[in-house]
C-alpha atoms as one frame of an Amber mdcrd trajectory, in Angstrom:
protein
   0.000   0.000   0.000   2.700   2.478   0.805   4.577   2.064  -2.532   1.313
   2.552  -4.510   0.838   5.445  -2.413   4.518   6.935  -2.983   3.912   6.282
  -6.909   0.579   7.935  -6.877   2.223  10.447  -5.110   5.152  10.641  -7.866
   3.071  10.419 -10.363   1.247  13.437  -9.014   4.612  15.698  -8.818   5.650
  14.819 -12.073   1.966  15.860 -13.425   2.160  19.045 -11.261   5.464  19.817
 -12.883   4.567  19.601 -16.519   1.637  21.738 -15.811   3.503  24.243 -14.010
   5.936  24.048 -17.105   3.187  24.609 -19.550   1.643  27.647 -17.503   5.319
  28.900 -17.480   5.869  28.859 -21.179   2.233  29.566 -21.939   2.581  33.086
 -19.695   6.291  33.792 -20.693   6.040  32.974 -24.246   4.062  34.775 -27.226
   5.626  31.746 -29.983   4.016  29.350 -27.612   0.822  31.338 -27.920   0.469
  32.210 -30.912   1.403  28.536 -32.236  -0.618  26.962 -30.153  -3.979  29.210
 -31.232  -2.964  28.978 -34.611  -2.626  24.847 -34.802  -6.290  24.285 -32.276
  -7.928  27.039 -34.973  -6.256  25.108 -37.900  -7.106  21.779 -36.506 -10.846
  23.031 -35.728 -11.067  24.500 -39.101  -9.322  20.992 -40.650 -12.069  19.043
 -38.696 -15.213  21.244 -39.439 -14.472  21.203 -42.914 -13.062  18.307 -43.431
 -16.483  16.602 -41.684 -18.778  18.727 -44.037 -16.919  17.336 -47.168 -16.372
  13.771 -46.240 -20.188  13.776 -45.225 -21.055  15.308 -48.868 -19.008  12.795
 -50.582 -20.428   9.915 -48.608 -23.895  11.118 -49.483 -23.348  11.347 -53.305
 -21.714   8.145 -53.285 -24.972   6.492 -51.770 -27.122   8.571 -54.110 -25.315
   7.462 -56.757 -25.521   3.701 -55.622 -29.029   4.316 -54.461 -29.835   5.220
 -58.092 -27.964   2.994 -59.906 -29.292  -0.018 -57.768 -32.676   1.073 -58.292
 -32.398   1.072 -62.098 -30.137  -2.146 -62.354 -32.606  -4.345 -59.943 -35.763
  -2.831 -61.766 -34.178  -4.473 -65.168 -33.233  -7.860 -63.387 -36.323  -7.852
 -61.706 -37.336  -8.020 -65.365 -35.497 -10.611 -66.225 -36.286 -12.793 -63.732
 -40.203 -12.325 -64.343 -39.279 -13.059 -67.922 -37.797 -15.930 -66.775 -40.582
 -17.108 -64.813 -43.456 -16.027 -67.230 -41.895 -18.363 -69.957 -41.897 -21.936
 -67.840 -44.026 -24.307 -68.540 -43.510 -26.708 -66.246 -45.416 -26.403 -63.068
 -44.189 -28.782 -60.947 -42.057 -28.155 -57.903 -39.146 -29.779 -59.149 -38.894
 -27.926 -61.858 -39.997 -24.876 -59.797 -36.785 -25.292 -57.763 -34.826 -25.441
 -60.395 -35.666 -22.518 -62.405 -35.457 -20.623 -59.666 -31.865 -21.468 -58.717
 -31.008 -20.962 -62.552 -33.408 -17.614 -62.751 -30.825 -16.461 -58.950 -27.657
 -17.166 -60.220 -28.194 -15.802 -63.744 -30.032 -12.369 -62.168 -26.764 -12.852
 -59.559 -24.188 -13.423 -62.099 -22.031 -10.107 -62.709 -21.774  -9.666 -66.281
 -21.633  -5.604 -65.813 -19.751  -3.526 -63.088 -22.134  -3.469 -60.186 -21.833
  -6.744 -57.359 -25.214  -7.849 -56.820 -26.268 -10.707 -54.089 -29.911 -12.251
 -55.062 -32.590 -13.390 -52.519 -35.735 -15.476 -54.070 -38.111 -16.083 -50.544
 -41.305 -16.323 -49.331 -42.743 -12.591 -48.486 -45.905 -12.243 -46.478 -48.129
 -12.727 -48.959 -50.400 -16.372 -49.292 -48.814 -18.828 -51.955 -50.194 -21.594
 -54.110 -46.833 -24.000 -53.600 -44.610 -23.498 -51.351 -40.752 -22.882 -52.684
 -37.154 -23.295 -50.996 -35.158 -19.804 -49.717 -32.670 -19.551 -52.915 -29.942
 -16.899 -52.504 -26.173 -16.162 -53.389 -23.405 -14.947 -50.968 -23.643 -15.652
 -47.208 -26.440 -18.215 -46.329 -27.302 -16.029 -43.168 -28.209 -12.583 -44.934
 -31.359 -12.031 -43.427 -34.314  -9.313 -45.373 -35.529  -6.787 -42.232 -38.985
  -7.267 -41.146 -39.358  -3.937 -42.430 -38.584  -4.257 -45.914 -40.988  -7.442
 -45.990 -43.630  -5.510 -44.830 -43.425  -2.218 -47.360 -42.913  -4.781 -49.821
 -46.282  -6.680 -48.959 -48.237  -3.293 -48.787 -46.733  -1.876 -52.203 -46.546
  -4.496 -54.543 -46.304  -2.351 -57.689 -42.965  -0.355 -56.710 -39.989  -1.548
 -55.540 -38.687  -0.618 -52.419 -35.403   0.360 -51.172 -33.528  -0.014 -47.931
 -29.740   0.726 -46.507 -29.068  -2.581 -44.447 -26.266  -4.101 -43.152 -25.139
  -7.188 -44.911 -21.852  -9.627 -43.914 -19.121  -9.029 -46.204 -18.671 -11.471
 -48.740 -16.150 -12.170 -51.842 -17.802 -14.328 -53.799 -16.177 -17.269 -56.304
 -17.237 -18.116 -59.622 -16.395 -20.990 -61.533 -17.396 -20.785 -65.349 -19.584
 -18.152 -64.550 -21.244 -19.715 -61.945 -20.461 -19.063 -57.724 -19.425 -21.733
 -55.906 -20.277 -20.918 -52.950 -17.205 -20.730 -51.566 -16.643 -17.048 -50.531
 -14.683 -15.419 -48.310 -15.124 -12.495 -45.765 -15.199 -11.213 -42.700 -17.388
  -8.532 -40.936 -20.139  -6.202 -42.504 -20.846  -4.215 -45.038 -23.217  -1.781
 -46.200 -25.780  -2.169 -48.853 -28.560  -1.300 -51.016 -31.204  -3.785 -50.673
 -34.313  -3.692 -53.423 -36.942  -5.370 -52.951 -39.968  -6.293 -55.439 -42.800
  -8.965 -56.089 -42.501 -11.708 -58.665 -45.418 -14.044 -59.607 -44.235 -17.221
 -60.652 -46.945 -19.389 -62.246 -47.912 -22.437 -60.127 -46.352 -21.475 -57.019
 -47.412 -17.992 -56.358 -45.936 -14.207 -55.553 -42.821 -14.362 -54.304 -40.323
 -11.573 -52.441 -37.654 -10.874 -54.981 -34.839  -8.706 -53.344 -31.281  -7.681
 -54.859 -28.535  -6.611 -52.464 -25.812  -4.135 -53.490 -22.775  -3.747 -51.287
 -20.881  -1.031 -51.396 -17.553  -2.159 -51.120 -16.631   0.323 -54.108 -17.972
   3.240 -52.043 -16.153   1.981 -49.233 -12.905   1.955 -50.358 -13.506   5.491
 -52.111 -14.669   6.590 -48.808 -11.100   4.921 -47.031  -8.878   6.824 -49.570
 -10.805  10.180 -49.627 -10.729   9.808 -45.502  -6.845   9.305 -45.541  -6.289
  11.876 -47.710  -8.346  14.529 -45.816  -6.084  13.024 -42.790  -2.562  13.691
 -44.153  -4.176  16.862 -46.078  -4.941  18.038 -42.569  -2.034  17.512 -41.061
  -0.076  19.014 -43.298  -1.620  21.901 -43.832  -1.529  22.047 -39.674   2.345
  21.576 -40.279   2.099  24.769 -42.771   0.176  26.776 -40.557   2.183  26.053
 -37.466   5.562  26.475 -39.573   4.246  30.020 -41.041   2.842  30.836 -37.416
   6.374  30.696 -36.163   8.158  32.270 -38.865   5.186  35.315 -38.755   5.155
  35.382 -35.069   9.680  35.223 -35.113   9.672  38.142 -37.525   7.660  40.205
 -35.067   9.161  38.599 -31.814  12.778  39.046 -32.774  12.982  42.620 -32.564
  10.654  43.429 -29.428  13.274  40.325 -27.912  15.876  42.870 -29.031  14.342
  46.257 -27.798  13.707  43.933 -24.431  17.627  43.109 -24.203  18.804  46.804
 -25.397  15.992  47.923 -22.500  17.430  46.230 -19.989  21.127  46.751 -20.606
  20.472  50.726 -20.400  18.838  49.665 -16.990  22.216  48.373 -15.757  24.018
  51.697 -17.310  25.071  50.380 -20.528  23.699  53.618 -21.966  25.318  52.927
 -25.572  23.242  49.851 -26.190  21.021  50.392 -29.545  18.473  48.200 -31.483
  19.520  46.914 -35.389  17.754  48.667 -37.675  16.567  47.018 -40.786  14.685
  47.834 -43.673  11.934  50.211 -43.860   8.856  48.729 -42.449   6.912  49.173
 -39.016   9.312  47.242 -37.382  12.462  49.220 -38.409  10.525  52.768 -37.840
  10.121  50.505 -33.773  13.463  50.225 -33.819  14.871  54.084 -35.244  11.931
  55.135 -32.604  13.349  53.216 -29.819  17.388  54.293 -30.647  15.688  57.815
 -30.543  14.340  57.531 -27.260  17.381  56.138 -25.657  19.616  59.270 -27.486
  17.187  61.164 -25.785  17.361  59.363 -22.518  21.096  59.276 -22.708  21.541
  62.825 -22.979  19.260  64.133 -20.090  21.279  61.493 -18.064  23.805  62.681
 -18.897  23.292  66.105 -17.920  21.532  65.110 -14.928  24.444  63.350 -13.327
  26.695  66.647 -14.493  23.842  68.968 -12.718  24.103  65.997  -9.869  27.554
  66.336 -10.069  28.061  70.240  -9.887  25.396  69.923  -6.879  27.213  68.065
  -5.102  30.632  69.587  -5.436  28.794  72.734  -4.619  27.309  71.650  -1.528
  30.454  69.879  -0.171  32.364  73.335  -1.559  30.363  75.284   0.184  30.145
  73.611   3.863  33.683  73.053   3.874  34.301  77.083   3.030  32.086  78.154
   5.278  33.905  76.330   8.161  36.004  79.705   8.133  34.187  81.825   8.573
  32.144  80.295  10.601  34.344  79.970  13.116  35.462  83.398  13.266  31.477
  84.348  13.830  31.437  81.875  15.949  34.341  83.387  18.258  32.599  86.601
  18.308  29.052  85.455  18.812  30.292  83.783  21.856  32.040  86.985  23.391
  29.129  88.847  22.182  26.788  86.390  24.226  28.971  86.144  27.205  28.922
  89.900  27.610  25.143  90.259  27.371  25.062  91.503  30.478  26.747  94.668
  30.524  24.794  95.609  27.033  21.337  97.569  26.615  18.521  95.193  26.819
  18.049  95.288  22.910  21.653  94.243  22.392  21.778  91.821  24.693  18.227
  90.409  23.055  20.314  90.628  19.518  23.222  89.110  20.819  21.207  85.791
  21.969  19.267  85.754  19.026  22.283  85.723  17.219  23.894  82.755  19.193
  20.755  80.716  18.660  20.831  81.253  14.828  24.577  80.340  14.817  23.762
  77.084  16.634  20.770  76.035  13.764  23.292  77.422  11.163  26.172  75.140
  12.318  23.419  72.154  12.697  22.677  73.231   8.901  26.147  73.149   7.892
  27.244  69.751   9.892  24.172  68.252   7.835  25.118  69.522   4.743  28.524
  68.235   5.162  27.176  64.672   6.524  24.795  64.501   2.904  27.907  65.720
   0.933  29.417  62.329   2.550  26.419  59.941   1.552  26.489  61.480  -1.787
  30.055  60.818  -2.687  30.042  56.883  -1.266  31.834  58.460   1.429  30.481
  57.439   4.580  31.204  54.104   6.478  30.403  52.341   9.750  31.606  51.871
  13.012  30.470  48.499  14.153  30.194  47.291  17.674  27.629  45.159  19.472
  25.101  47.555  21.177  22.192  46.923  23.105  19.523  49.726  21.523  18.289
  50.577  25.136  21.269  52.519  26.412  21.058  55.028  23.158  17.215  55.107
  24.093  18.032  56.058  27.455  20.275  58.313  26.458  18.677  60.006  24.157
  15.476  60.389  26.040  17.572  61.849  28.871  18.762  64.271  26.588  15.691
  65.539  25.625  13.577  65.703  29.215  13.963  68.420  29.495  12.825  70.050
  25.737  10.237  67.454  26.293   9.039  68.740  29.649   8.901  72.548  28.213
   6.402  71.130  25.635   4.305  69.606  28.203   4.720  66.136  27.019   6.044
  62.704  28.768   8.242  60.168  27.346   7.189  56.701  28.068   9.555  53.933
  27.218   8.809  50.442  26.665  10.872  47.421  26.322  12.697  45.220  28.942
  14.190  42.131  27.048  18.082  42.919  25.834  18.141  44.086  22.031  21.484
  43.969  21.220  22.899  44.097  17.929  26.216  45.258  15.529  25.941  49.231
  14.963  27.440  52.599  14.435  26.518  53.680  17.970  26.856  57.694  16.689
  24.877  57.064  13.622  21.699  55.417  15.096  22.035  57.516  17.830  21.902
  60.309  15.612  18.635  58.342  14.276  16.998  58.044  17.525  17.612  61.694
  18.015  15.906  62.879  15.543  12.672  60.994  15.561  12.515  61.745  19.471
  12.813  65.672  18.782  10.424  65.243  15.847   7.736  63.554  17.698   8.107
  66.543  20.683   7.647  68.728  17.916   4.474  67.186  16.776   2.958  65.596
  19.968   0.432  68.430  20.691   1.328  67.967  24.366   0.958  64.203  24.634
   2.551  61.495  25.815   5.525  59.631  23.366   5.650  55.769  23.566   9.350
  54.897  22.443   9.258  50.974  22.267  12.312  48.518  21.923  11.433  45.165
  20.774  13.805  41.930  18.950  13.439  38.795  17.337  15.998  36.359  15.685
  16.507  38.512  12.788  16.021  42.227  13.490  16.223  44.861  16.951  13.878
  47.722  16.267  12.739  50.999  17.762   9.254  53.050  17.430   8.412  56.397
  18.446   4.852  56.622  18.438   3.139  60.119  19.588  -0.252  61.120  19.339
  -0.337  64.456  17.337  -1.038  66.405  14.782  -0.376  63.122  12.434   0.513
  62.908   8.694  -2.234  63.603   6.152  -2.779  61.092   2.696   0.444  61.111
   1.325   2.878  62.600   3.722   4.303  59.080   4.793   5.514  58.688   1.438
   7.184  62.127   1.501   8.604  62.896   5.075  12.104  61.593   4.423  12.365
  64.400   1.789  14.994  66.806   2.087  13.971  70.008   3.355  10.349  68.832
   3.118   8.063  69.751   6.267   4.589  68.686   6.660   2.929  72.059   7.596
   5.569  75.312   6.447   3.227  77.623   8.466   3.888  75.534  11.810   6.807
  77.377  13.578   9.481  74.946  14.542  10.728  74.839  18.440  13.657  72.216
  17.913  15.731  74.531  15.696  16.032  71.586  12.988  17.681  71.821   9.421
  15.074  70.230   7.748  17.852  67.119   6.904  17.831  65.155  10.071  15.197
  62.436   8.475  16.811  62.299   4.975  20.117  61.786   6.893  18.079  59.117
   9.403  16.850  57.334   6.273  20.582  57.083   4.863  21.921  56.206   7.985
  19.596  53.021   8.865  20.630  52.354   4.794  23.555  52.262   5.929  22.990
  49.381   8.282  21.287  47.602   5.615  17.856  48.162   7.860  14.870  50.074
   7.645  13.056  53.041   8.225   9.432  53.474   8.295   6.717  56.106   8.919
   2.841  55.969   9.260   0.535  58.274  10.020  -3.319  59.595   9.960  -4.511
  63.235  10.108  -5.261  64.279  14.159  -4.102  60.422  15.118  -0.425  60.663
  15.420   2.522  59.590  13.721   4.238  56.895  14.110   7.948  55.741  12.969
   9.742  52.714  13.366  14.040  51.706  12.902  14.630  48.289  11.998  18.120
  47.130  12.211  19.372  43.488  11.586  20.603  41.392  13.956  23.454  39.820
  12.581  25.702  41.257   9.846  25.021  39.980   6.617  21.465  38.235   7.656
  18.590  40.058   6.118  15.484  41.059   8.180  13.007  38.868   7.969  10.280
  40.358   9.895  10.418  43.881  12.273   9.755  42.558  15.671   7.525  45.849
  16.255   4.054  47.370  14.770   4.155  50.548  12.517   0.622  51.089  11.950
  -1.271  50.378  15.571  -4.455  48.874  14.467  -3.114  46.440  12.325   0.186
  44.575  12.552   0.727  43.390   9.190   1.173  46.732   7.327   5.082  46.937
   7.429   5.930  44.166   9.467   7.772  42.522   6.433   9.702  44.840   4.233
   9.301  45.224   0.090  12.236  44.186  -1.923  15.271  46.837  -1.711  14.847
  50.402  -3.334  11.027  50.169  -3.573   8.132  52.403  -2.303   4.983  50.952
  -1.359   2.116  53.401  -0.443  -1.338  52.123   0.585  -4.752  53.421   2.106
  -6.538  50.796   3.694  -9.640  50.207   5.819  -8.719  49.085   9.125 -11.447
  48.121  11.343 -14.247  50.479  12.634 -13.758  52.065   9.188 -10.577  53.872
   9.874  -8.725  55.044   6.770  -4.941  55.375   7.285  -1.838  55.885   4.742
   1.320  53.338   5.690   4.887  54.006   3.452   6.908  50.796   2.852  10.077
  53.077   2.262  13.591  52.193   0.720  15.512  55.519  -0.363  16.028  55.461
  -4.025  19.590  56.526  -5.595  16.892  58.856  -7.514  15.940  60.220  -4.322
  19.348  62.019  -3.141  19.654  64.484  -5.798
C-alpha cells in the first residue's frame, strides 16, 4: 500500500510539474501562444471542414448507388419475371430449379455493379410453397421492415440501406461456388420487389448491393483529408512561427537593449533594418534612448556640480564660521553689561549660529552619503542605552512642551551598529515627535526577534495627512511650512536618518493619519550579513501586518486601507532610491 501510495504520489509531482511548465511557457512565451492558437484554430477548421466534405461525398456516393441499384434491380427484376413467365412446367421440381437458374443468372455479374440475389417467401399467401434460394452468405437475413413495405406496395420496388456480412464471392465458369470469403459487414442497397411465378405464387424478390466500391472510395478520400490536414496544420504552425519570429525578434531585441540601459550600458542600440513598421520601432526606440542618454547625462553633471557645490560650500564656510562663531560667543557672554536690545540681539544671534552650524554639519554629513563616502563603526550595542540616552537628553525640551516620554521594552536588544549614527537616528525621531505631539505622551518601544532589533516612536499628534508618509524623508520637506518649529532643525535630520539606517542595511518606516499621530519605526538586523526577515515591532497600531515585512530593496509601497471600525490610514513601505538624493 505504501509504494502505490509513494507512486501515486510521484506520479502526481511529475503531473504538477509539466503543468507548471506549460503555464510557465504559456505566460512567458508569445511563440508558444500564438502557435498553439494557430494549430487548435487550424485543426478546428481541418475538422469542421473536413467533416462537411467527407459527409457530402459519402452522401453522393450512396445517391449514386441508391440510383444505380434502383435502375439495375428494376431491369433484373425483369429478367427474372421473364424468366418465370416463360416456364411451362409447373411442378415443384422444376420450380426449384428454375429458380436457382433464374438467382444465379439475375446474380451473375456480367456488368460492373456486385449484386447478391434473394428469391423467398414474403408475407403474402402462396399456391406452392418454394425453398429460400440466394447467393453470398447463407445467413443474410431481409428486415422485417422491408418485408412488410414490400407486402403493402406491390407495384414499386422498395429500397432499404441494411447491413449485410461481407462477402467475396467465387465463380467458376460463370457460376459461384459458394465458396466465398469475408469477414465482418458491409453496407448495402437492398431492393426489394414482387414476382409471380406461375404455379407457385408471388414471391419476395430482393437484390442486395454492397458497397464495397464506395467503401474503399470513402477509405482513400478519408486518408487523404487526414494527411491533407495535417499538413496543412504543419504549414500553418511552420508560417505561425516564422510570422510570429519576424515580429518577436525585434521586441526580444528592444527587451535586451531595455534592460542593458537599466544596468548603465547607456550605448546599447536596437539593429535597424529595412523600412517597415518594425524598423521605424526600432529608429523610434534608438531615438528615445539618445534622448534618454543625454538628459542622463546632464543630470548626473547637474548631480555632479550639486554636489561639489554643496560639499564646496560647507567646507568654506567652516572659516568663517568659526570666526562668527568666536565673536558670537564673546558677544553672548557679555550680554550683560549691554542695553537690553543688544543683549536680546546678541542671543538671538547665538541661537541662529547654533541652527546654522546644525545646517552646515548636515550639509557636510549629505555631501558624505552622496560621494560613497560614509562608512560604519560596528560594535555590538544593546539599543536601550542610546534610548536612554537620548530620552535623557531631551527631558527636558520634552518637559517645556508639556509632554512625557514613556519607554517600553525590557528584554536585551542587542545588535552590531554605528553607535553615533543610530544615535543620531533616535535623536531625531525623538525631537520630531516633541515637535508634533500636541502635548501628549511619546511611547518609544524597543522590541527583537531572531533577525532584526527595532525601535518606534509613536506620539499622538497632529499626524501625517494622505500622502505625507511617502514624503517625510524628503529633504527640506516639512509637513505644515506655516507651523513654527521649536527644535531649531535643518530640515535634513530624516533624509540623513533614512541614509543612515541604509547604511545598516535596515529600515526606516513612517505611518501616520490626520489628528491620530505619527508613528515611525528603525529596523536594524541582527546579525551582519542576515537580512530582516520580519520587524519585531508594529508601525501602523491597528493592524500589525502593514510593514511588518519589508518590500524588496529600493522600492516604495504606499497604501490606504480600511482598518477596522472604518478607519482610513496611509502606511509608506520606504527604501531611499539613488533617484531620491539628488
Amino acid at each position: 500500500m505504501s509504494e502505490l501510495v509513494l507512486v501515486t504520489g510521484a506520479r502526481r509531482s511529475r503531473a504538477g510539474r509539466a503543468w507548471r511548465f506549460v503555464r510557465r511557457t504559456w505566460r512567458r512565451s508569445i511563440h508558444a501562444r500564438v502557435i498553439t492558437i494557430t494549430v487548435t484554430a487550424g485543426v478546428l477548421l481541418t475538422f469542421v471542414l473536413g467533416s462537411y466534405m467527407y459527409q457530402r461525398i459519402a452522401d453522393g456516393l450512396m445517391d449514386n448507388k441508391v440510383h444505380s441499384a434502383e435502375q439495375d434491380a428494376l431491369s433484373k427484376r425483369a429478367v427474372a419475371q421473364g424468366y418465370f413467365s416463360a416456364n411451362d412446367k409447373p411442378d415443384r421440381a422444376s420450380l426449384e430449379s428454375l429458380v436457382r437458374q433464374t438467382v444465379q443468372s439475375v446474380a451473375s455479374p456480367g456488368d460492373d455493379l456486385s449484386r447478391r440475389v434473394i428469391f423467398e417467401q414474403g408475407l403474402a399467401p402462396v399456391t406452392q410453397r418454394l425453398s429460400k434460394q440466394s447467393t453470398g452468405p447463407k445467413n443474410t437475413v431481409v428486415p422485417k421492415a422491408m418485408q412488410e413495405a414490400v407486402a403493402k406496395d406491390p407495384t414499386h420496388q422498395q429500397t432499404q440501406i441494411v447491413t449485410v456480412p461481407r462477402y467475396v464471392p467465387r465463380y467458376i465458369n460463370g457460376v459461384e461456388n459458394g465458396s466465398g470469403i469475408g469477414t465482418g459487414h458491409i453496407s448495402a442497397v437492398m431492393v426489394g420487389s414482387q414476382v409471380v411465378v406461375p404455379g407457385a405464387g408471388v414471391y419476395d424478390l430482393y437484390l442486395v448491393y454492397p458497397m464495397d466500391t464506395e467503401e474503399e472510395t470513402l477509405g482513400i478520400v478519408k486518408s487523404a483529408f487526414a494527411v491533407g490536414g495535417i499538413l496543412l496544420i504543419l504549414m500553418l504552425a511552420s508560417l505561425a512561427y516564422l510570422v510570429t519570429r519576424l515580429v518577436v525578434a525585434p521586441v526580444r531585441s528592444a527587451a535586451h537593449v531595455a534592460e542593458r540601459l537599466s544596468d548603465g550600458a547607456l550605448n546599447e542600440r536596437m539593429p535597424v533594418r529595412g523600412e517597415d513598421d518594425l524598423a521605424r520601432l526600432a529608429t523610434s526606440f534608438n531615438a528615445m534612448a539618445d534622448s534618454l542618454q543625454r538628459q542622463i547625462r546632464q543630470l548626473e553633471d547637474l548631480s555632479t556640480l550639486q554636489k561639489r557645490f554643496t560639499s564646496d560650500v560647507s567646507h568654506e564656510l567652516r572659516t568663517p564660521l568659526t570666526t562668527i562663531r568666536m565673536a558670537a560667543d564673546m558677544l553672548h557672554d557679555r550680554r550683560a553689561d549691554f542695553a537690553e536690545p543688544v543683549a536680546r540681539s546678541a542671543e538671538l544671534l547665538n541661537r541662529e549660529l547654533d541652527r546654522f552650524e546644525t545646517l552646515l554639519t548636515d550639509l557636510l554629513e549629505i555631501s558624505r552619503f552622496d560621494a560613497g563616502a560614509s562608512s560604519l563603526q560596528d560594535e555590538p550595542v544593546d539599543i536601550r542605552d542610546i534610548v536612554r540616552r537620548v530620552c535623557d537628553g531631551y527631558e527636558s525640551l520634552a518637559t517645556r512642551n508639556h509632554t512625557r516620554l514613556r519607554v517600553h521594552g525590557r528584554r536585551p536588544a542587542v545588535a552590531p551598529m554605528d553607535r553615533r549614527r543610530v544615535e543620531r537616528i533616535v535623536r531625531n525621531l525623538v525631537s520630531n515627535a516633541i515637535e508634533h505631539s500636541e502635548g501628549r505622551p511619546i511611547d518609544i518601544t524597543v522590541g527583537s526577534n531572531s533577525t532584526a532589533v527595532a525601535v518606534s516612536v509613536r506620539d499622538y499628534g497632529v499626524g501625517l495627512a494622505p500622502g505625507d508618509s511617502a514624503r517625510v524623508f524628503n529633504r527640506f520637506w516639512r509637513a505644515d511650512p506655516a507651523r513654527a518649529r521649536t527644535t531649531g532643525g535643518s530640515g535634513l535630520g530624516l533624509s540623513i536618518s533614512l541614509d543612515d539606517a541604509r547604511l545598516h542595511d535596515g529600515w526606516l518606516q513612517a505611518w501616520g493619519e490626520p489628528g491620530q499621530g505619527a508613528c515611525f519605526r528603525l529596523t536594524l538586523p541582527a546579525k551582519t550579513g542576515v537580512p530582516i526577515a520580519r520587524s519585531p515591532l508594529n508601525l501602523a497600531p491597528d493592524d500589525s501586518a502593514v510593514g511588518r515585512i519589508m518590500p524588496q530593496a529600493d522600492s516604495l509601497t504606499i497604501g490606504t486601507r480600511t482598518a477596522p471600525g472604518s478607519t482610513t490610514y496611509a502606511a509608506a513601505e520606504i527604501t531611499r532610491m539613488e533617484g531620491d538624493r539628488s
